PDB file of C-alpha atoms and ligand atoms in Angstrom:
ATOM      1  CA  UNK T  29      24.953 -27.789 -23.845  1.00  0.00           C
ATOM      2  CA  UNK T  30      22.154 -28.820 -21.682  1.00  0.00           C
ATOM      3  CA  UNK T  31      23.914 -26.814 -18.408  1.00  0.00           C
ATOM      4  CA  UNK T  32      24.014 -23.602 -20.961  1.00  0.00           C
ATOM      5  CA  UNK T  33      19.896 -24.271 -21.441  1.00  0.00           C
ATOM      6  CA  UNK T  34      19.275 -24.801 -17.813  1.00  0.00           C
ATOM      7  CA  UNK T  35      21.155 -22.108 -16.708  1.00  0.00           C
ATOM      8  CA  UNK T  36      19.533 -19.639 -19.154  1.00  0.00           C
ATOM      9  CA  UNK T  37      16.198 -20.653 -18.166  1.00  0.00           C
ATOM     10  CA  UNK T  38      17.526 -20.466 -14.291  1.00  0.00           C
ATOM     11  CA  UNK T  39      18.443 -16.184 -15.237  1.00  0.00           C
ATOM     12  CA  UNK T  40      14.721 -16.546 -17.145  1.00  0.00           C
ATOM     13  CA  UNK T  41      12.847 -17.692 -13.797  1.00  0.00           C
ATOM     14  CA  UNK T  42      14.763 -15.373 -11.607  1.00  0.00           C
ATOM     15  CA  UNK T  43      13.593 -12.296 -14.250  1.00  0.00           C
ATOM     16  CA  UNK T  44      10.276 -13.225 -13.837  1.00  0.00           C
ATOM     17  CA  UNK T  45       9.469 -13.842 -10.269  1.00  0.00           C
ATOM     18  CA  UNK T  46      11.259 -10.169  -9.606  1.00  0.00           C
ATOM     19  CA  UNK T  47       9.224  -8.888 -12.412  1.00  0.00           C
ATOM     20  CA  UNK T  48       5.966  -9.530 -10.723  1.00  0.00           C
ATOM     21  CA  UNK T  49       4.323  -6.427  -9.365  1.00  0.00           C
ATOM     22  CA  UNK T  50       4.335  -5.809  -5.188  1.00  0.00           C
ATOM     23  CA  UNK T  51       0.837  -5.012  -5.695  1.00  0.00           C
ATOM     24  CA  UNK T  52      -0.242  -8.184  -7.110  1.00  0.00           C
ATOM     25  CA  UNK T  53       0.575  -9.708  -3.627  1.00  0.00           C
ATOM     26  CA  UNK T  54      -2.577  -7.747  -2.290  1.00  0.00           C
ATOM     27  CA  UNK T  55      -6.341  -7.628  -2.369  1.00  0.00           C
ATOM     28  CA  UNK T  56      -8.082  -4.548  -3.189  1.00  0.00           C
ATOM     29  CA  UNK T  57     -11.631  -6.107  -3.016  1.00  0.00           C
ATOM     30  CA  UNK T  58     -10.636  -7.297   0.611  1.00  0.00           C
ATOM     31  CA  UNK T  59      -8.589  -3.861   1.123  1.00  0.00           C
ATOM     32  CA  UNK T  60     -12.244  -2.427   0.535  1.00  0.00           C
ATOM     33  CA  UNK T  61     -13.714  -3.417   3.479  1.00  0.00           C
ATOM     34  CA  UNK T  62     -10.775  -2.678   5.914  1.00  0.00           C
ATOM     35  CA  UNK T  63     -10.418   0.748   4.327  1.00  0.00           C
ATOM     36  CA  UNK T  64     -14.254   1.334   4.984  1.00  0.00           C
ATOM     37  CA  UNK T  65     -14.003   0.294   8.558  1.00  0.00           C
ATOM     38  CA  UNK T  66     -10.955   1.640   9.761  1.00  0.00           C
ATOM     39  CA  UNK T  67      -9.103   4.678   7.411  1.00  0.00           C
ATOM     40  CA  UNK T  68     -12.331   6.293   5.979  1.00  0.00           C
ATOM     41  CA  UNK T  69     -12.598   8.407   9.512  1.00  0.00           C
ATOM     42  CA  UNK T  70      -9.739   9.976   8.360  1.00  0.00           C
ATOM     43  CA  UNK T  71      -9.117   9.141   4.521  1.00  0.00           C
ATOM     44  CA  UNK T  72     -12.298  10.149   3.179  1.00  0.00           C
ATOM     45  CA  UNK T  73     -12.351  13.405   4.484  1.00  0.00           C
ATOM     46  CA  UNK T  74      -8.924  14.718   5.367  1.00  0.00           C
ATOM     47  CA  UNK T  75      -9.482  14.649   9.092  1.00  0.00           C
ATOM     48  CA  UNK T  76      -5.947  15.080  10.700  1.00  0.00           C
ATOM     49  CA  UNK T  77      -4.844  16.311   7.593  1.00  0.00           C
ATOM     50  CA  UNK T  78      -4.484  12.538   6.055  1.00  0.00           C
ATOM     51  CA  UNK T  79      -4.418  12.602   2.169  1.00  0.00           C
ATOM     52  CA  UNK T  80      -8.217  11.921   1.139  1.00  0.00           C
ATOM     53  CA  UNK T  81      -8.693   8.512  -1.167  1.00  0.00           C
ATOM     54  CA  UNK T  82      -9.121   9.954  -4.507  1.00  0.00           C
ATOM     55  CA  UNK T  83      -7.293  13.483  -4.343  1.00  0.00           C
ATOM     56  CA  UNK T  84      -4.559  12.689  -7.280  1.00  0.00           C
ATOM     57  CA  UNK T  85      -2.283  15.627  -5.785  1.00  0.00           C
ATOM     58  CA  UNK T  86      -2.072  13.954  -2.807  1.00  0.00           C
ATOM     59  CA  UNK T  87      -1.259  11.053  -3.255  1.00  0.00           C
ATOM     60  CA  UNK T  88       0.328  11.418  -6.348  1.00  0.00           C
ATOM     61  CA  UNK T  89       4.131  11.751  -4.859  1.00  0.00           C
ATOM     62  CA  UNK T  90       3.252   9.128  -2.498  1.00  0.00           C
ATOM     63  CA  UNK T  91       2.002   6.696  -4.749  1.00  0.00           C
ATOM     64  CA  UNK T  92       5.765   7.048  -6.616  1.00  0.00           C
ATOM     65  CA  UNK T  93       7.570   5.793  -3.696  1.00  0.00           C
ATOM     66  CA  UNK T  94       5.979   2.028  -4.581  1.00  0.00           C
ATOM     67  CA  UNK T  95       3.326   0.358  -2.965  1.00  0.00           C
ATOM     68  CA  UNK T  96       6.024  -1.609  -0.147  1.00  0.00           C
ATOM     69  CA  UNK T  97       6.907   1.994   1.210  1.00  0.00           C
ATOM     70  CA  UNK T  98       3.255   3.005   1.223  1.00  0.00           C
ATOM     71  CA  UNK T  99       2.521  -0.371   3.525  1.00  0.00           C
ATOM     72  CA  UNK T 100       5.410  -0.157   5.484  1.00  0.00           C
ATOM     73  CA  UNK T 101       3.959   3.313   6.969  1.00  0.00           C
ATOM     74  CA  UNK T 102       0.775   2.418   7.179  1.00  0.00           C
ATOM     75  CA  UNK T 103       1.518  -0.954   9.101  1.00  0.00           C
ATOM     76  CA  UNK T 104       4.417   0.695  11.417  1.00  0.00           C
ATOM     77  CA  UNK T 105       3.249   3.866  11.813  1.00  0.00           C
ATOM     78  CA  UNK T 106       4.757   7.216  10.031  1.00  0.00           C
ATOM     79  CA  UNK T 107       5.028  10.910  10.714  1.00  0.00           C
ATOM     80  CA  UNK T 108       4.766  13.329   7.660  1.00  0.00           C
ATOM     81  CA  UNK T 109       4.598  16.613   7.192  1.00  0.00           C
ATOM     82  CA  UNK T 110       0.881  16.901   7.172  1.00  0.00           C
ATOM     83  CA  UNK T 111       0.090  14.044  10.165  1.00  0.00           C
ATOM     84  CA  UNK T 112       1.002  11.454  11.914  1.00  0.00           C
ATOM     85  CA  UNK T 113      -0.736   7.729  10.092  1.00  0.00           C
ATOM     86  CA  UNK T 114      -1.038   5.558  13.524  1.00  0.00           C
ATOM     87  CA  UNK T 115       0.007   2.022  12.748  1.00  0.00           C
ATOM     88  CA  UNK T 116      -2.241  -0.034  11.294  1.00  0.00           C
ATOM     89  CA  UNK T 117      -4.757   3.072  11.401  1.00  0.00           C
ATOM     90  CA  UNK T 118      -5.225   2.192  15.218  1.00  0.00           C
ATOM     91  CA  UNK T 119      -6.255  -1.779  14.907  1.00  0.00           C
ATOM     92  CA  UNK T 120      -2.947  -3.680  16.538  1.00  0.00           C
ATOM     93  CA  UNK T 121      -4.884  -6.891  15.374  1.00  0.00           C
ATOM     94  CA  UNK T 122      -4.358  -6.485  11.153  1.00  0.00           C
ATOM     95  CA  UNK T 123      -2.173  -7.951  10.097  1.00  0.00           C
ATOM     96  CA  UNK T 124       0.293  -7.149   7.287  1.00  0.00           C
ATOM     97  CA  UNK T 125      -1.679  -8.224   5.031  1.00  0.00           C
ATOM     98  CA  UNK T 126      -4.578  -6.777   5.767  1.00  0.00           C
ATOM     99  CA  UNK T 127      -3.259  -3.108   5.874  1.00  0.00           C
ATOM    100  CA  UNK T 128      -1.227  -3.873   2.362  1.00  0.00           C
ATOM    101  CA  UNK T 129      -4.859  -5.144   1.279  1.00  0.00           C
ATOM    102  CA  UNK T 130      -6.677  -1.556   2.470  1.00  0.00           C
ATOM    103  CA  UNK T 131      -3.540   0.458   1.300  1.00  0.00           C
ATOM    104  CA  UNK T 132      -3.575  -1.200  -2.183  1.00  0.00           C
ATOM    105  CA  UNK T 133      -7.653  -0.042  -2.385  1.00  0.00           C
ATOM    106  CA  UNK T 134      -6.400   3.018  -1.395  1.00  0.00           C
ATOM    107  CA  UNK T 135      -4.090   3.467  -4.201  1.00  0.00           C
ATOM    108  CA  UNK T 136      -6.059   1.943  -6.711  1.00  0.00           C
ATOM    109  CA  UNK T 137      -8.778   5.110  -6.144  1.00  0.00           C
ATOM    110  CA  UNK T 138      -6.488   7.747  -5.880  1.00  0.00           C
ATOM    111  CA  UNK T 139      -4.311   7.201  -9.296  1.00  0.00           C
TER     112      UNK T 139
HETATM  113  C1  HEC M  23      -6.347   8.947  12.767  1.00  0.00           C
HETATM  114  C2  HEC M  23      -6.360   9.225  11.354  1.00  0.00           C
HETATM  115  C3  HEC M  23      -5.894   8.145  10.395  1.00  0.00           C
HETATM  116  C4  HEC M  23      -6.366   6.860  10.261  1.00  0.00           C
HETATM  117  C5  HEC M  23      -7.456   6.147  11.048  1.00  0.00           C
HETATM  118  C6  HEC M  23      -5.631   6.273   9.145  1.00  0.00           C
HETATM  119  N1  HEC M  23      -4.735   7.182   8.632  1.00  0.00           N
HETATM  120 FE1  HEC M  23      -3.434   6.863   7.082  1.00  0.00          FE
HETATM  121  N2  HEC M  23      -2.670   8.742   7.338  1.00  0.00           N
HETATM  122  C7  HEC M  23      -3.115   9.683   8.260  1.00  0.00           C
HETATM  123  C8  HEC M  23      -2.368  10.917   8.098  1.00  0.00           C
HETATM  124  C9  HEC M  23      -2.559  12.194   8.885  1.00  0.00           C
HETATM  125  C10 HEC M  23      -1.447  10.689   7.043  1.00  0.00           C
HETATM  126  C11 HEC M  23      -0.451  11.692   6.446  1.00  0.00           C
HETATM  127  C12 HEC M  23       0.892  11.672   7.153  1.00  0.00           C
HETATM  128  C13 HEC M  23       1.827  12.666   6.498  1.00  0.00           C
HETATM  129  O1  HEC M  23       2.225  12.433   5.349  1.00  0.00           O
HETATM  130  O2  HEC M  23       2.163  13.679   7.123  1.00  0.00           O
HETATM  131  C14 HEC M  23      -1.665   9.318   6.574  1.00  0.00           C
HETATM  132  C15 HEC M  23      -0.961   8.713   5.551  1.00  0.00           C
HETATM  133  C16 HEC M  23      -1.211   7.448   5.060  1.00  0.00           C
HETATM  134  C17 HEC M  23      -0.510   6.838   3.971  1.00  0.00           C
HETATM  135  C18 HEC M  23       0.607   7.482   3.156  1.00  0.00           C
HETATM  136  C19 HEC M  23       1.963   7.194   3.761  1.00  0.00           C
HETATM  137  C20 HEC M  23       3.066   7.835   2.952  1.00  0.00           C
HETATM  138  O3  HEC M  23       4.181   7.288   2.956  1.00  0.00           O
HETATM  139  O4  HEC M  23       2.851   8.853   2.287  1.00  0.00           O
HETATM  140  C21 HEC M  23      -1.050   5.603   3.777  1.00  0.00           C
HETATM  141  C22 HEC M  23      -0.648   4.589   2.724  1.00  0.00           C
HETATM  142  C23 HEC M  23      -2.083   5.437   4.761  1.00  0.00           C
HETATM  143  N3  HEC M  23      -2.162   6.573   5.533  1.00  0.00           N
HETATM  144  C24 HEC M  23      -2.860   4.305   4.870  1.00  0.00           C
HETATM  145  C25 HEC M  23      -3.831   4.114   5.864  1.00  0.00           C
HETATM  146  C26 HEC M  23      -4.574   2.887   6.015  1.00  0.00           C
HETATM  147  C27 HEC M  23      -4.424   1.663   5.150  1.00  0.00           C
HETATM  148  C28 HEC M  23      -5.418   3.068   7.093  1.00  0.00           C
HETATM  149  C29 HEC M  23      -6.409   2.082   7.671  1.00  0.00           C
HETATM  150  C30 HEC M  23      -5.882   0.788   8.081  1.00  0.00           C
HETATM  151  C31 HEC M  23      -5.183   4.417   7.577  1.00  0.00           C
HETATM  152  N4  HEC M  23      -4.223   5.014   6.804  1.00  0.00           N
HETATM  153  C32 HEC M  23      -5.849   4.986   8.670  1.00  0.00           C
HETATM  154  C33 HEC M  23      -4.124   9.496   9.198  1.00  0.00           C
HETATM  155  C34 HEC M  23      -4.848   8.333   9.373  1.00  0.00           C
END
């Protein structure tokens, strides 16, 4: 009886930890101030062609391919159809984090 319990609570834990949001890993507060620094010259107002923070349309369809696609093209690099997004918006020395920080900001003002 007590294996049945401990296994159902096992399936329970496993439910939960793959529940939790990719987003929640990030910081949008410290996203902020990466964002301002580094992706405004070109997310703010469309230079390039880049998808302005805030225009729904734009980022719309982006935003539904989940916030772990959004990072991975931001942190390796990605050609569209509109632009190219250099990695890490130019700055080899963020880290992962740090662009899934600014990205999340990103996302959070443009939905
Ligand atoms: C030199 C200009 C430039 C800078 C700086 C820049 N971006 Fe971009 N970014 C672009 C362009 C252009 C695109 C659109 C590419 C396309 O879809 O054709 C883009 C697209 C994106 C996308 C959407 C990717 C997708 O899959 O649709 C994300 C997310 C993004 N940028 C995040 C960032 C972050 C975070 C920074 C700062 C660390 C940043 N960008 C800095 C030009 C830039």
């Amino acid at each position: 009886m007590s294996r049945i319990i401990s296994a159902a609570l096992c399936a329970l834990a496993v439910v939960a930890i793959s529940s939790v949001d990719a987003s929640a890993a990030y910081d949008a507060t410290a996203g902020k101030a990466i964002y301002d620094s580094s992706c405004s010259a070109c997310h703010k107002t469309g230079l390039v062609n880049a998808p302005k923070v805030g225009d729904k349309a734009a980022w719309g369809p982006r935003i539904a391919q989940g916030v772990d696609v959004l990072v991975e093209h931001a942190d390796k690099g990605f050609q569209g159809k509109k632009g190219t997004m250099p990695a890490k918006g130019g700055k080899a020395s963020f880290s992962t984090q740090d662009i899934g920080n600014a990205v999340t900001y990103i996302v959070e003002q443009s939905k």
